[in-house]
């Protein structure tokens, strides 16, 4: 049987570390890390996510605030709020929940968040910092993937890693992080030819295609480590119940060295990484003035990976 990588346990351990860092900051006389979440409109799923994020803040000692705005909020009013939060020294992380209503330009709004408070890691400045290996804030799911990998792999140098999916929020950042860790990285996508053979050579497979059970047992080398980022809701015809399916045929991949389940693998990591990112931002903002554009130019503090 493959070793099960328990996302809940790894997330809890990360939360403990984050809480300890918050306690250290308070003892050192620093301002308590603060996260502000903006929710525009009444989207049900978004309301659930936002509630979870606020609850996570309470767990690790991050102060949180919420701005719930009506669905007809103008783009100008939303941008004005973000500008105010960018200049508020008690706010270290700003997260604007997406999707936003159709009349709002999501890209523009996400780019208006100060890169130094962009705890989602979506701002092009943070994307650039990540792709040039100069630190910055790493998007939460890719960060979670790396921490899960680090829970079972000591030395990444020279390992063959395959990333399935080239999205901006998972595939590309994961590929950059694996490159930083000195892996040989192949990024594949829907038009990639010979995906099964590419996977068969891999020491690490990160599946983020959103294609249920894409990765078959005979694509996986014995001992490989598999992180399944996919999570697709499907109706089980036999029972009539909804099921959550990953991108990997979990049952037939038990010859892997280690594998994440779906659910209970990557999912729990995402909010724990948001908390870690908020503390990283709070430390960086208090270590140097927020005006400096080079806040993350130095070697990044990747201690949370350890
Ligand atoms: N909506 C669903 N997931 C996310 C996320 O990670 N960040 C933001 N900003 N919105 C989301």
Coordinates of C-alpha atoms and ligand atoms in Angstrom, one line a residue:
X1 CA 0.0 0.0 0.0
X2 CA 1.2 3.5 -0.8
X3 CA 1.8 5.8 2.2
X4 CA -1.3 8.1 2.6
X5 CA -0.3 11.7 2.8
X6 CA -2.8 13.1 5.3
X7 CA -3.6 16.7 4.3
X8 CA -5.5 17.4 7.5
X9 CA -2.6 16.4 9.7
X10 CA 0.0 18.3 7.7
X11 CA -2.4 21.4 7.7
X12 CA -2.8 21.1 11.4
X13 CA 1.0 21.0 11.9
X14 CA 1.4 24.1 9.7
X15 CA -1.3 25.9 11.7
X16 CA 0.6 25.1 14.9
X17 CA 3.8 26.7 13.4
X18 CA 1.8 29.7 12.2
X19 CA 0.3 30.2 15.6
X20 CA 3.7 30.0 17.2
X21 CA 5.0 32.6 14.8
X22 CA 2.1 34.9 15.7
X23 CA 2.8 34.4 19.4
X24 CA 6.5 35.3 18.7
X25 CA 5.5 38.5 16.9
X26 CA 3.3 39.6 19.7
X27 CA 6.1 38.9 22.2
X28 CA 8.5 41.0 20.1
X29 CA 6.1 43.9 20.2
X30 CA 4.9 43.7 16.6
X31 CA 1.4 44.4 15.3
X32 CA -0.7 41.2 15.3
X33 CA -1.0 39.9 11.7
X34 CA -4.3 41.0 10.2
X35 CA -6.3 39.6 7.2
X36 CA -9.2 41.4 5.5
X37 CA -11.5 39.4 3.3
X38 CA -13.8 41.2 0.8
X39 CA -16.9 39.4 -0.4
X40 CA -19.0 41.1 -3.1
X41 CA -22.5 39.6 -3.6
X42 CA -24.3 36.6 -2.2
X43 CA -22.6 33.6 -3.9
X44 CA -23.3 30.6 -1.6
X45 CA -20.0 28.8 -2.1
X46 CA -18.0 32.0 -1.6
X47 CA -19.8 32.7 1.7
X48 CA -18.8 29.2 2.9
X49 CA -15.2 29.7 1.9
X50 CA -15.0 33.2 3.6
X51 CA -16.5 31.8 6.8
X52 CA -13.8 29.1 6.8
X53 CA -11.0 31.6 6.3
X54 CA -12.3 33.8 9.2
X55 CA -12.5 30.8 11.4
X56 CA -9.0 29.7 10.5
X57 CA -7.7 33.2 11.5
X58 CA -9.2 32.7 14.9
X59 CA -7.5 29.4 15.3
X60 CA -4.0 30.8 14.7
X61 CA -4.4 34.2 16.3
X62 CA -4.6 36.3 13.2
X63 CA -7.0 39.3 13.5
X64 CA -9.6 39.3 10.8
X65 CA -12.1 41.6 9.3
X66 CA -14.7 41.1 6.6
X67 CA -16.2 43.5 4.1
X68 CA -19.4 42.2 2.7
X69 CA -20.6 44.3 -0.1
X70 CA -23.8 44.2 -2.1
X71 CA -23.7 42.5 -5.6
X72 CA -24.3 45.9 -7.2
X73 CA -21.3 47.6 -5.7
X74 CA -19.5 49.7 -8.3
X75 CA -16.0 48.8 -9.4
X76 CA -14.9 52.3 -8.3
X77 CA -16.2 51.8 -4.8
X78 CA -14.4 48.4 -4.6
X79 CA -11.2 49.9 -5.8
X80 CA -11.5 52.7 -3.3
X81 CA -11.9 50.2 -0.5
X82 CA -8.9 48.3 -1.6
X83 CA -6.8 51.5 -1.7
X84 CA -7.9 52.3 1.8
X85 CA -6.9 48.8 3.0
X86 CA -3.5 49.0 1.1
X87 CA -2.7 52.0 3.3
X88 CA -4.0 50.6 6.6
X89 CA -1.0 49.5 8.7
X90 CA -3.1 47.0 10.7
X91 CA -4.0 45.1 7.5
X92 CA -1.3 42.8 6.2
X93 CA -3.3 40.5 4.0
X94 CA -6.1 41.5 1.6
X95 CA -8.2 38.8 -0.1
X96 CA -10.9 39.6 -2.5
X97 CA -13.0 36.5 -3.0
X98 CA -13.6 35.5 -6.6
X99 CA -15.8 35.1 -8.6
X100 CA -16.8 38.8 -8.6
X101 CA -20.0 40.0 -10.2
X102 CA -19.8 40.3 -14.0
X103 CA -19.8 44.1 -14.1
X104 CA -16.5 44.1 -12.2
X105 CA -13.1 43.6 -14.0
X106 CA -11.6 40.8 -11.8
X107 CA -8.1 41.2 -13.2
X108 CA -8.0 44.9 -12.5
X109 CA -9.3 44.4 -9.0
X110 CA -6.8 41.7 -8.1
X111 CA -4.0 43.9 -9.5
X112 CA -5.1 46.8 -7.4
X113 CA -4.2 44.9 -4.2
X114 CA -0.7 45.8 -3.0
X115 CA 1.7 43.0 -4.0
X116 CA 3.0 43.0 -0.4
X117 CA -0.6 42.3 1.0
X118 CA -1.6 40.0 -1.8
X119 CA -1.9 36.8 0.3
X120 CA -3.4 34.9 -2.6
X121 CA -0.2 35.4 -4.6
X122 CA -2.2 36.3 -7.7
X123 CA -0.6 39.7 -8.4
X124 CA 1.7 39.8 -11.5
X125 CA 4.5 41.1 -9.3
X126 CA 4.3 38.0 -7.1
X127 CA 4.0 35.8 -10.2
X128 CA 7.2 37.5 -11.5
X129 CA 9.0 37.1 -8.1
X130 CA 8.1 33.4 -8.1
X131 CA 9.1 32.7 -11.7
X132 CA 12.5 34.5 -11.1
X133 CA 13.1 32.7 -7.8
X134 CA 13.1 36.0 -5.8
X135 CA 10.6 35.1 -3.2
X136 CA 7.3 36.9 -3.0
X137 CA 4.0 35.5 -1.8
X138 CA 3.3 32.0 -3.2
X139 CA -0.3 31.1 -4.2
X140 CA -1.9 29.0 -1.4
X141 CA -2.6 25.7 -3.3
X142 CA 0.8 25.4 -4.9
X143 CA 2.4 26.2 -1.6
X144 CA 0.3 23.5 0.0
X145 CA 1.4 21.0 -2.7
X146 CA 5.1 21.7 -2.0
X147 CA 4.6 21.3 1.8
X148 CA 2.8 18.0 1.2
X149 CA 5.7 16.8 -1.0
X150 CA 8.2 17.9 1.6
X151 CA 6.4 15.8 4.2
X152 CA 7.5 12.7 2.3
X153 CA 10.6 13.8 0.2
X154 CA 13.9 14.9 1.8
X155 CA 15.9 15.7 -1.3
X156 CA 14.2 17.0 -4.5
X157 CA 17.5 17.4 -6.4
X158 CA 17.3 15.8 -9.9
X159 CA 14.0 14.2 -9.4
X160 CA 11.8 13.9 -12.4
X161 CA 8.5 15.8 -11.8
X162 CA 5.5 15.9 -14.0
X163 CA 2.9 18.6 -13.6
X164 CA -0.4 17.8 -15.3
X165 CA -2.2 21.1 -16.0
X166 CA -0.8 24.5 -16.9
X167 CA -3.2 26.9 -15.1
X168 CA -2.0 30.2 -13.7
X169 CA -3.2 29.4 -10.2
X170 CA -1.8 25.8 -9.8
X171 CA 0.1 24.2 -12.7
X172 CA 2.5 27.0 -13.6
X173 CA 3.4 28.1 -10.0
X174 CA 3.8 24.4 -8.9
X175 CA 6.2 23.9 -11.8
X176 CA 8.2 27.0 -10.8
X177 CA 8.4 25.8 -7.2
X178 CA 9.6 22.3 -8.3
X179 CA 12.2 24.0 -10.5
X180 CA 13.4 26.0 -7.5
X181 CA 13.7 22.8 -5.6
X182 CA 16.0 21.5 -8.4
X183 CA 13.6 19.0 -10.0
X184 CA 13.6 18.3 -13.7
X185 CA 10.1 19.5 -14.5
X186 CA 7.7 18.6 -17.4
X187 CA 4.5 20.6 -17.6
X188 CA 1.8 18.8 -19.5
X189 CA -1.6 19.9 -20.7
X190 CA -4.6 18.9 -22.7
X191 CA -2.6 18.8 -26.0
X192 CA 0.4 16.9 -24.7
X193 CA 1.1 13.8 -26.6
X194 CA 2.1 10.6 -24.9
X195 CA 1.1 11.6 -21.4
X196 CA 1.1 8.0 -20.0
X197 CA 4.7 7.5 -21.0
X198 CA 5.7 10.9 -19.6
X199 CA 4.1 10.0 -16.3
X200 CA 5.7 6.5 -16.2
X201 CA 9.2 8.1 -15.9
X202 CA 8.1 10.5 -13.1
X203 CA 9.3 10.4 -9.5
X204 CA 6.7 13.0 -8.6
X205 CA 3.3 13.5 -10.3
X206 CA 1.2 16.6 -9.5
X207 CA -2.2 16.2 -11.1
X208 CA -4.1 19.4 -11.5
X209 CA -6.1 18.9 -14.7
X210 CA -9.6 18.8 -13.3
X211 CA -10.2 15.5 -15.2
X212 CA -11.6 12.8 -12.9
X213 CA -9.4 9.7 -12.6
X214 CA -7.2 10.8 -15.5
X215 CA -4.0 9.2 -14.1
X216 CA -4.3 5.4 -14.3
X217 CA -2.4 2.9 -12.3
X218 CA -0.2 1.8 -15.2
X219 CA 1.0 5.4 -15.7
X220 CA 2.6 5.3 -12.3
X221 CA 6.2 4.1 -11.5
X222 CA 6.5 2.0 -8.3
X223 CA 7.5 4.3 -5.5
X224 CA 6.5 7.6 -7.2
X225 CA 4.9 10.4 -5.1
X226 CA 1.5 11.6 -6.3
X227 CA -0.2 14.8 -5.3
X228 CA -3.8 15.0 -6.5
X229 CA -5.1 18.5 -6.8
X230 CA -8.2 17.7 -8.8
X231 CA -11.6 17.8 -7.2
X232 CA -14.6 17.3 -9.4
X233 CA -18.2 16.8 -8.3
X234 CA -19.8 13.9 -10.1
X235 CA -23.1 12.1 -9.7
X236 CA -22.7 8.4 -8.7
X237 CA -25.3 6.8 -11.0
X238 CA -25.5 3.7 -8.8
X239 CA -26.3 5.5 -5.5
X240 CA -27.6 8.8 -6.9
X241 CA -25.3 10.6 -4.6
X242 CA -22.7 13.3 -5.4
X243 CA -19.1 12.1 -5.2
X244 CA -15.8 14.1 -5.1
X245 CA -13.3 12.7 -7.6
X246 CA -9.6 13.5 -7.9
X247 CA -7.5 13.4 -11.1
X248 CA -5.9 10.1 -10.0
X249 CA -7.3 6.6 -10.0
X250 CA -6.4 6.3 -6.3
X251 CA -7.4 2.6 -5.8
X252 CA -5.2 1.4 -8.7
X253 CA -2.2 3.6 -7.7
X254 CA -1.3 1.8 -4.4
X255 CA 2.1 0.8 -5.8
X256 CA 3.0 4.5 -5.5
X257 CA 5.4 5.5 -2.7
X258 CA 3.0 8.0 -1.3
X259 CA -0.3 9.6 -2.5
X260 CA -2.8 12.2 -1.3
X261 CA -6.5 11.2 -1.0
X262 CA -9.4 13.3 -2.4
X263 CA -10.9 14.7 -0.3
X264 CA -8.5 15.2 2.6
X265 CA -5.3 15.8 0.7
X266 CA -4.5 19.2 -0.9
X267 CA -7.9 20.7 0.1
X268 CA -7.1 21.3 3.8
X269 CA -3.7 22.8 3.0
X270 CA -5.1 25.8 1.1
X271 CA -6.5 27.8 4.0
X272 CA -3.6 26.8 6.3
X273 CA -1.2 28.3 3.6
X274 CA -3.4 31.4 3.5
X275 CA -2.7 31.8 7.2
X276 CA 1.0 31.2 6.7
X277 CA 1.1 33.8 3.9
X278 CA -0.6 36.4 6.1
X279 CA 2.0 35.9 8.8
X280 CA 4.8 36.1 6.2
X281 CA 3.3 39.3 4.8
X282 CA 2.8 40.8 8.3
X283 CA 6.5 40.1 9.1
X284 CA 7.8 41.5 5.9
X285 CA 5.7 44.7 6.1
X286 CA 6.8 45.3 9.6
X287 CA 10.4 44.5 9.0
X288 CA 10.7 47.2 6.3
X289 CA 8.6 50.1 5.1
X290 CA 5.6 49.1 3.0
X291 CA 6.7 51.7 0.4
X292 CA 9.7 49.7 -0.7
X293 CA 9.1 47.8 -4.0
X294 CA 11.8 45.4 -3.1
X295 CA 10.2 43.8 0.0
X296 CA 10.7 40.3 -1.4
X297 CA 13.9 40.9 -3.4
X298 CA 16.1 39.1 -0.9
X299 CA 16.2 35.4 -0.4
X300 CA 12.8 34.3 0.6
X301 CA 12.0 33.0 4.0
X302 CA 10.9 29.5 3.0
X303 CA 11.1 28.2 6.6
X304 CA 7.4 27.3 6.5
X305 CA 8.3 24.6 3.9
X306 CA 10.5 22.8 6.4
Ligands
LIG1 N1 -12.4 31.8 -4.6 C1 -12.2 30.4 -4.5 N2 -11.0 30.2 -4.0 C2 -10.4 31.4 -3.9 C3 -9.1 31.8 -3.5 O1 -8.2 31.0 -3.1 N3 -8.8 33.1 -3.4 C4 -9.8 34.0 -3.8 N4 -9.4 35.3 -3.8 N5 -11.0 33.7 -4.2 C5 -11.3 32.4 -4.3

